[in-house]
PDB file of C-alpha atoms in Angstrom:
ATOM      1  CA  LEU A  22      95.186  73.532  44.606  1.00  0.00           C
ATOM      2  CA  GLY A  23      91.591  73.118  44.150  1.00  0.00           C
ATOM      3  CA  GLY A  24      91.083  69.649  45.226  1.00  0.00           C
ATOM      4  CA  ALA A  25      90.582  66.607  43.160  1.00  0.00           C
ATOM      5  CA  ARG A  26      88.666  66.577  40.000  1.00  0.00           C
ATOM      6  CA  PRO A  27      87.540  63.979  37.847  1.00  0.00           C
ATOM      7  CA  PHE A  28      89.543  62.661  34.677  1.00  0.00           C
ATOM      8  CA  PHE A  29      87.482  63.708  32.214  1.00  0.00           C
ATOM      9  CA  GLN A  30      87.405  67.469  33.478  1.00  0.00           C
ATOM     10  CA  ALA A  31      90.927  67.476  33.044  1.00  0.00           C
ATOM     11  CA  GLY A  32      92.941  70.452  31.790  1.00  0.00           C
ATOM     12  CA  ALA A  33      95.156  70.712  29.132  1.00  0.00           C
ATOM     13  CA  PRO A  34      98.497  70.185  30.768  1.00  0.00           C
ATOM     14  CA  ASP A  35      96.994  66.966  32.145  1.00  0.00           C
ATOM     15  CA  ILE A  36      96.076  65.887  28.837  1.00  0.00           C
ATOM     16  CA  ALA A  37      99.395  66.829  27.686  1.00  0.00           C
ATOM     17  CA  MET A  38     100.866  64.675  30.038  1.00  0.00           C
ATOM     18  CA  THR A  39      98.628  61.783  29.510  1.00  0.00           C
ATOM     19  CA  LEU A  40      99.608  61.820  25.974  1.00  0.00           C
ATOM     20  CA  ALA A  41     103.351  62.284  26.581  1.00  0.00           C
ATOM     21  CA  ALA A  42     103.337  58.956  29.061  1.00  0.00           C
ATOM     22  CA  PHE A  43     100.975  56.886  26.205  1.00  0.00           C
ATOM     23  CA  THR A  44     103.748  57.881  23.524  1.00  0.00           C
ATOM     24  CA  ILE A  45     106.642  56.893  25.923  1.00  0.00           C
ATOM     25  CA  LEU A  46     104.437  53.257  26.718  1.00  0.00           C
ATOM     26  CA  PHE A  47     103.988  52.667  22.971  1.00  0.00           C
ATOM     27  CA  GLY A  48     107.982  52.609  22.015  1.00  0.00           C
ATOM     28  CA  THR A  49     108.996  55.889  21.006  1.00  0.00           C
ATOM     29  CA  ARG A  50     111.170  56.529  23.697  1.00  0.00           C
ATOM     30  CA  HIS A  51     114.349  56.363  21.124  1.00  0.00           C
ATOM     31  CA  LEU A  52     115.337  58.334  18.085  1.00  0.00           C
ATOM     32  CA  ASP A  53     116.404  55.884  15.648  1.00  0.00           C
ATOM     33  CA  ALA A  54     115.534  55.737  12.127  1.00  0.00           C
ATOM     34  CA  THR A  55     115.459  51.804  11.627  1.00  0.00           C
ATOM     35  CA  GLU A  56     113.574  51.089  14.831  1.00  0.00           C
ATOM     36  CA  ARG A  57     110.125  49.682  14.307  1.00  0.00           C
ATOM     37  CA  HIS A  58     107.329  50.957  16.613  1.00  0.00           C
ATOM     38  CA  GLU A  59     104.885  48.134  16.922  1.00  0.00           C
ATOM     39  CA  GLY A  60     102.893  49.466  19.659  1.00  0.00           C
ATOM     40  CA  LEU A  61     102.768  53.065  17.929  1.00  0.00           C
ATOM     41  CA  VAL A  62     101.474  51.275  14.717  1.00  0.00           C
ATOM     42  CA  ALA A  63      98.960  49.559  17.188  1.00  0.00           C
ATOM     43  CA  ALA A  64      97.803  52.506  18.509  1.00  0.00           C
ATOM     44  CA  ILE A  65      97.344  54.372  15.536  1.00  0.00           C
ATOM     45  CA  ALA A  66      95.219  51.389  14.118  1.00  0.00           C
ATOM     46  CA  PHE A  67      93.373  51.341  17.204  1.00  0.00           C
ATOM     47  CA  GLU A  68      92.550  55.059  17.134  1.00  0.00           C
ATOM     48  CA  SER A  69      91.434  55.014  13.604  1.00  0.00           C
ATOM     49  CA  LEU A  70      89.192  52.102  14.328  1.00  0.00           C
ATOM     50  CA  VAL A  71      87.804  53.914  17.567  1.00  0.00           C
ATOM     51  CA  LYS A  72      87.056  57.227  15.369  1.00  0.00           C
ATOM     52  CA  LEU A  73      85.489  55.257  12.358  1.00  0.00           C
ATOM     53  CA  LEU A  74      83.429  53.591  14.217  1.00  0.00           C
ATOM     54  CA  ALA A  75      82.333  56.877  16.467  1.00  0.00           C
ATOM     55  CA  PHE A  76      82.068  58.917  12.930  1.00  0.00           C
ATOM     56  CA  VAL A  77      79.815  56.377  11.701  1.00  0.00           C
ATOM     57  CA  ALA A  78      77.815  55.848  14.708  1.00  0.00           C
ATOM     58  CA  VAL A  79      77.114  60.182  14.845  1.00  0.00           C
ATOM     59  CA  GLY A  80      76.501  59.882  11.024  1.00  0.00           C
ATOM     60  CA  ALA A  81      73.783  56.960  11.242  1.00  0.00           C
ATOM     61  CA  PHE A  82      71.957  58.624  14.213  1.00  0.00           C
ATOM     62  CA  VAL A  83      71.778  61.921  12.405  1.00  0.00           C
ATOM     63  CA  THR A  84      71.076  60.956   9.012  1.00  0.00           C
ATOM     64  CA  PHE A  85      68.292  58.090  10.348  1.00  0.00           C
ATOM     65  CA  GLY A  86      67.480  59.414  13.969  1.00  0.00           C
ATOM     66  CA  VAL A  87      67.244  63.232  13.266  1.00  0.00           C
ATOM     67  CA  PHE A  88      66.405  63.043   9.788  1.00  0.00           C
ATOM     68  CA  ASP A  89      64.347  60.258   7.508  1.00  0.00           C
ATOM     69  CA  GLY A  90      67.592  59.045   5.551  1.00  0.00           C
ATOM     70  CA  LEU A  91      69.648  60.496   3.010  1.00  0.00           C
ATOM     71  CA  GLY A  92      67.159  61.905   0.778  1.00  0.00           C
ATOM     72  CA  ASP A  93      65.363  63.837   3.704  1.00  0.00           C
ATOM     73  CA  VAL A  94      68.484  65.620   4.650  1.00  0.00           C
ATOM     74  CA  PHE A  95      69.233  66.584   1.235  1.00  0.00           C
ATOM     75  CA  ARG A  96      65.547  67.354   0.474  1.00  0.00           C
ATOM     76  CA  ARG A  97      65.666  69.597   3.577  1.00  0.00           C
ATOM     77  CA  ALA A  98      69.162  71.091   2.578  1.00  0.00           C
ATOM     78  CA  LEU A  99      67.810  72.070  -0.872  1.00  0.00           C
ATOM     79  CA  GLU A 100      64.711  74.045   0.812  1.00  0.00           C
ATOM     80  CA  VAL A 101      67.395  76.813   2.333  1.00  0.00           C
ATOM     81  CA  PRO A 102      68.932  79.034  -0.221  1.00  0.00           C
ATOM     82  CA  ARG A 103      72.025  79.234   1.549  1.00  0.00           C
ATOM     83  CA  LEU A 104      72.570  75.412   1.433  1.00  0.00           C
ATOM     84  CA  ARG A 105      71.017  74.720  -2.096  1.00  0.00           C
ATOM     85  CA  ALA A 106      73.980  77.374  -3.201  1.00  0.00           C
ATOM     86  CA  LEU A 107      76.488  75.247  -1.710  1.00  0.00           C
ATOM     87  CA  MET A 108      75.321  72.089  -3.603  1.00  0.00           C
ATOM     88  CA  THR A 109      75.171  73.613  -7.139  1.00  0.00           C
ATOM     89  CA  PHE A 110      78.355  73.946  -9.601  1.00  0.00           C
ATOM     90  CA  GLY A 111      77.799  77.534 -10.922  1.00  0.00           C
ATOM     91  CA  SER A 112      80.710  79.061 -13.206  1.00  0.00           C
ATOM     92  CA  GLY A 113      83.737  76.632 -14.341  1.00  0.00           C
ATOM     93  CA  ALA A 114      86.007  78.317 -11.778  1.00  0.00           C
ATOM     94  CA  GLN A 115      84.100  76.536  -9.025  1.00  0.00           C
ATOM     95  CA  TYR A 116      85.124  72.961 -11.162  1.00  0.00           C
ATOM     96  CA  GLY A 117      88.821  74.274 -11.195  1.00  0.00           C
ATOM     97  CA  THR A 118      88.897  74.552  -7.202  1.00  0.00           C
ATOM     98  CA  TRP A 119      87.137  71.621  -6.736  1.00  0.00           C
ATOM     99  CA  ALA A 120      90.130  69.800  -8.863  1.00  0.00           C
ATOM    100  CA  HIS A 121      92.617  71.508  -6.647  1.00  0.00           C
ATOM    101  CA  LEU A 122      91.295  70.561  -3.693  1.00  0.00           C
ATOM    102  CA  THR A 123      91.002  67.035  -4.900  1.00  0.00           C
ATOM    103  CA  ALA A 124      94.377  66.743  -5.765  1.00  0.00           C
ATOM    104  CA  LEU A 125      95.265  68.697  -2.811  1.00  0.00           C
ATOM    105  CA  SER A 126      93.267  65.945  -0.259  1.00  0.00           C
ATOM    106  CA  MET A 127      94.898  62.779  -2.299  1.00  0.00           C
ATOM    107  CA  LEU A 128      98.489  64.626  -1.654  1.00  0.00           C
ATOM    108  CA  SER A 129      98.199  64.940   1.750  1.00  0.00           C
ATOM    109  CA  ILE A 130      97.640  61.121   1.742  1.00  0.00           C
ATOM    110  CA  LEU A 131     100.757  60.679   0.562  1.00  0.00           C
ATOM    111  CA  PHE A 132     102.837  63.609   1.595  1.00  0.00           C
ATOM    112  CA  LEU A 133     101.585  63.718   5.920  1.00  0.00           C
ATOM    113  CA  PRO A 134     104.118  62.921   8.164  1.00  0.00           C
ATOM    114  CA  ARG A 135     102.018  60.257   9.992  1.00  0.00           C
ATOM    115  CA  GLN A 136     100.989  58.694   6.776  1.00  0.00           C
ATOM    116  CA  PHE A 137     104.230  58.509   5.315  1.00  0.00           C
ATOM    117  CA  GLN A 138     105.563  57.085   8.593  1.00  0.00           C
ATOM    118  CA  ILE A 139     102.787  54.190   8.682  1.00  0.00           C
ATOM    119  CA  ALA A 140     103.098  53.302   4.611  1.00  0.00           C
ATOM    120  CA  VAL A 141     106.617  53.438   4.437  1.00  0.00           C
ATOM    121  CA  VAL A 142     108.681  53.486   7.642  1.00  0.00           C
ATOM    122  CA  GLU A 143     106.732  51.103   9.759  1.00  0.00           C
ATOM    123  CA  ASN A 144     106.000  48.776   6.622  1.00  0.00           C
ATOM    124  CA  VAL A 145     107.812  45.486   7.714  1.00  0.00           C
ATOM    125  CA  ASP A 146     105.965  43.325   5.013  1.00  0.00           C
ATOM    126  CA  GLU A 147     105.445  44.076   1.428  1.00  0.00           C
ATOM    127  CA  GLY A 148     102.834  41.637   1.779  1.00  0.00           C
ATOM    128  CA  HIS A 149     100.920  43.845   3.640  1.00  0.00           C
ATOM    129  CA  LEU A 150     100.452  46.658   0.575  1.00  0.00           C
ATOM    130  CA  GLY A 151      98.177  43.942  -0.853  1.00  0.00           C
ATOM    131  CA  LYS A 152      95.563  44.456   1.869  1.00  0.00           C
ATOM    132  CA  ALA A 153      96.271  47.750   2.668  1.00  0.00           C
ATOM    133  CA  ILE A 154      95.520  48.683  -1.449  1.00  0.00           C
ATOM    134  CA  TRP A 155      91.707  47.982  -0.654  1.00  0.00           C
ATOM    135  CA  LEU A 156      91.389  48.121   3.340  1.00  0.00           C
ATOM    136  CA  PHE A 157      92.790  52.149   3.234  1.00  0.00           C
ATOM    137  CA  PRO A 158      90.470  53.111   0.426  1.00  0.00           C
ATOM    138  CA  LEU A 159      87.570  51.238   2.202  1.00  0.00           C
ATOM    139  CA  TYR A 160      88.392  53.032   5.143  1.00  0.00           C
ATOM    140  CA  LEU A 161      88.112  56.246   3.361  1.00  0.00           C
ATOM    141  CA  LEU A 162      85.060  55.734   2.016  1.00  0.00           C
ATOM    142  CA  LEU A 163      83.419  54.620   5.389  1.00  0.00           C
ATOM    143  CA  ILE A 164      84.246  57.710   7.489  1.00  0.00           C
ATOM    144  CA  ASN A 165      83.184  59.822   4.588  1.00  0.00           C
ATOM    145  CA  LEU A 166      79.930  58.383   3.891  1.00  0.00           C
ATOM    146  CA  PHE A 167      78.506  60.771   6.621  1.00  0.00           C
ATOM    147  CA  VAL A 168      80.353  63.966   6.184  1.00  0.00           C
ATOM    148  CA  LEU A 169      77.766  65.610   3.939  1.00  0.00           C
ATOM    149  CA  PRO A 170      74.722  64.461   5.620  1.00  0.00           C
ATOM    150  CA  LEU A 171      76.428  65.464   9.342  1.00  0.00           C
ATOM    151  CA  THR A 172      77.525  68.924   7.717  1.00  0.00           C
ATOM    152  CA  LEU A 173      73.917  69.611   6.040  1.00  0.00           C
ATOM    153  CA  GLY A 174      72.348  68.620   9.500  1.00  0.00           C
ATOM    154  CA  GLY A 175      74.553  70.689  11.477  1.00  0.00           C
ATOM    155  CA  LEU A 176      73.898  73.531   9.241  1.00  0.00           C
ATOM    156  CA  MET A 177      70.276  73.448   9.644  1.00  0.00           C
ATOM    157  CA  LEU A 178      69.965  72.505  12.986  1.00  0.00           C
ATOM    158  CA  PHE A 179      72.293  75.253  14.043  1.00  0.00           C
ATOM    159  CA  GLN A 180      71.195  78.033  11.563  1.00  0.00           C
ATOM    160  CA  SER A 181      71.894  80.761  13.935  1.00  0.00           C
ATOM    161  CA  GLY A 182      75.658  80.097  13.216  1.00  0.00           C
ATOM    162  CA  GLY A 183      76.425  79.815  16.953  1.00  0.00           C
ATOM    163  CA  VAL A 184      78.170  76.454  16.349  1.00  0.00           C
ATOM    164  CA  ASP A 185      81.311  75.551  15.061  1.00  0.00           C
ATOM    165  CA  ALA A 186      80.996  72.987  11.952  1.00  0.00           C
ATOM    166  CA  ASP A 187      84.106  71.241  13.504  1.00  0.00           C
ATOM    167  CA  THR A 188      82.131  70.281  16.507  1.00  0.00           C
ATOM    168  CA  PHE A 189      79.014  69.269  14.804  1.00  0.00           C
ATOM    169  CA  VAL A 190      79.900  65.528  15.510  1.00  0.00           C
ATOM    170  CA  LEU A 191      79.937  66.485  19.249  1.00  0.00           C
ATOM    171  CA  THR A 192      77.076  69.181  19.325  1.00  0.00           C
ATOM    172  CA  LEU A 193      74.270  67.123  17.217  1.00  0.00           C
ATOM    173  CA  PRO A 194      73.978  64.265  19.520  1.00  0.00           C
ATOM    174  CA  MET A 195      74.276  66.672  22.642  1.00  0.00           C
ATOM    175  CA  ALA A 196      71.823  68.835  21.422  1.00  0.00           C
ATOM    176  CA  MET A 197      69.334  65.861  21.072  1.00  0.00           C
ATOM    177  CA  ARG A 198      70.345  64.670  24.364  1.00  0.00           C
ATOM    178  CA  GLN A 199      72.075  61.994  23.279  1.00  0.00           C
ATOM    179  CA  GLU A 200      74.973  62.123  26.031  1.00  0.00           C
ATOM    180  CA  ALA A 201      75.946  58.484  25.251  1.00  0.00           C
ATOM    181  CA  LEU A 202      76.734  58.691  21.908  1.00  0.00           C
ATOM    182  CA  THR A 203      78.583  62.029  22.396  1.00  0.00           C
TER     183      THR A 203
END
């Protein structure tokens, strides 16, 4: 209708068709509970690695490029009353909420379909569990290293509230004119 447009400006139907083709190409053409999908496992591993590298790169940029390290981020956040309230525990009820959220997060690792599929259904060798026992917690540690600095940095830089916190990983580098990092 409107002529050709660059791929990076694709609309939702174009992206959905691309994802469907990607899924078909990586081996989920047949519904068989005993069939292994090595291509799907490789795609998820690659996606996880790209996500980890991107998140750590943006987190390091915000922590050490926009601010002067972790201490500076937390010091500045403590100066903002609304953020100081987020970083302190008050009543015992907040400890209960924290414990419930932590337990829910741990259970989601076990019971979300994607994690279960990879950990149980697609596992072809029990020996892989030995590596996963230390590699998965390491991945979780690395991907969560910069969650608080990114969150606090975004809340401080976008105090007007015009930016959704879910988009801080993209909007913080964009606001600092780092399009390549975005």
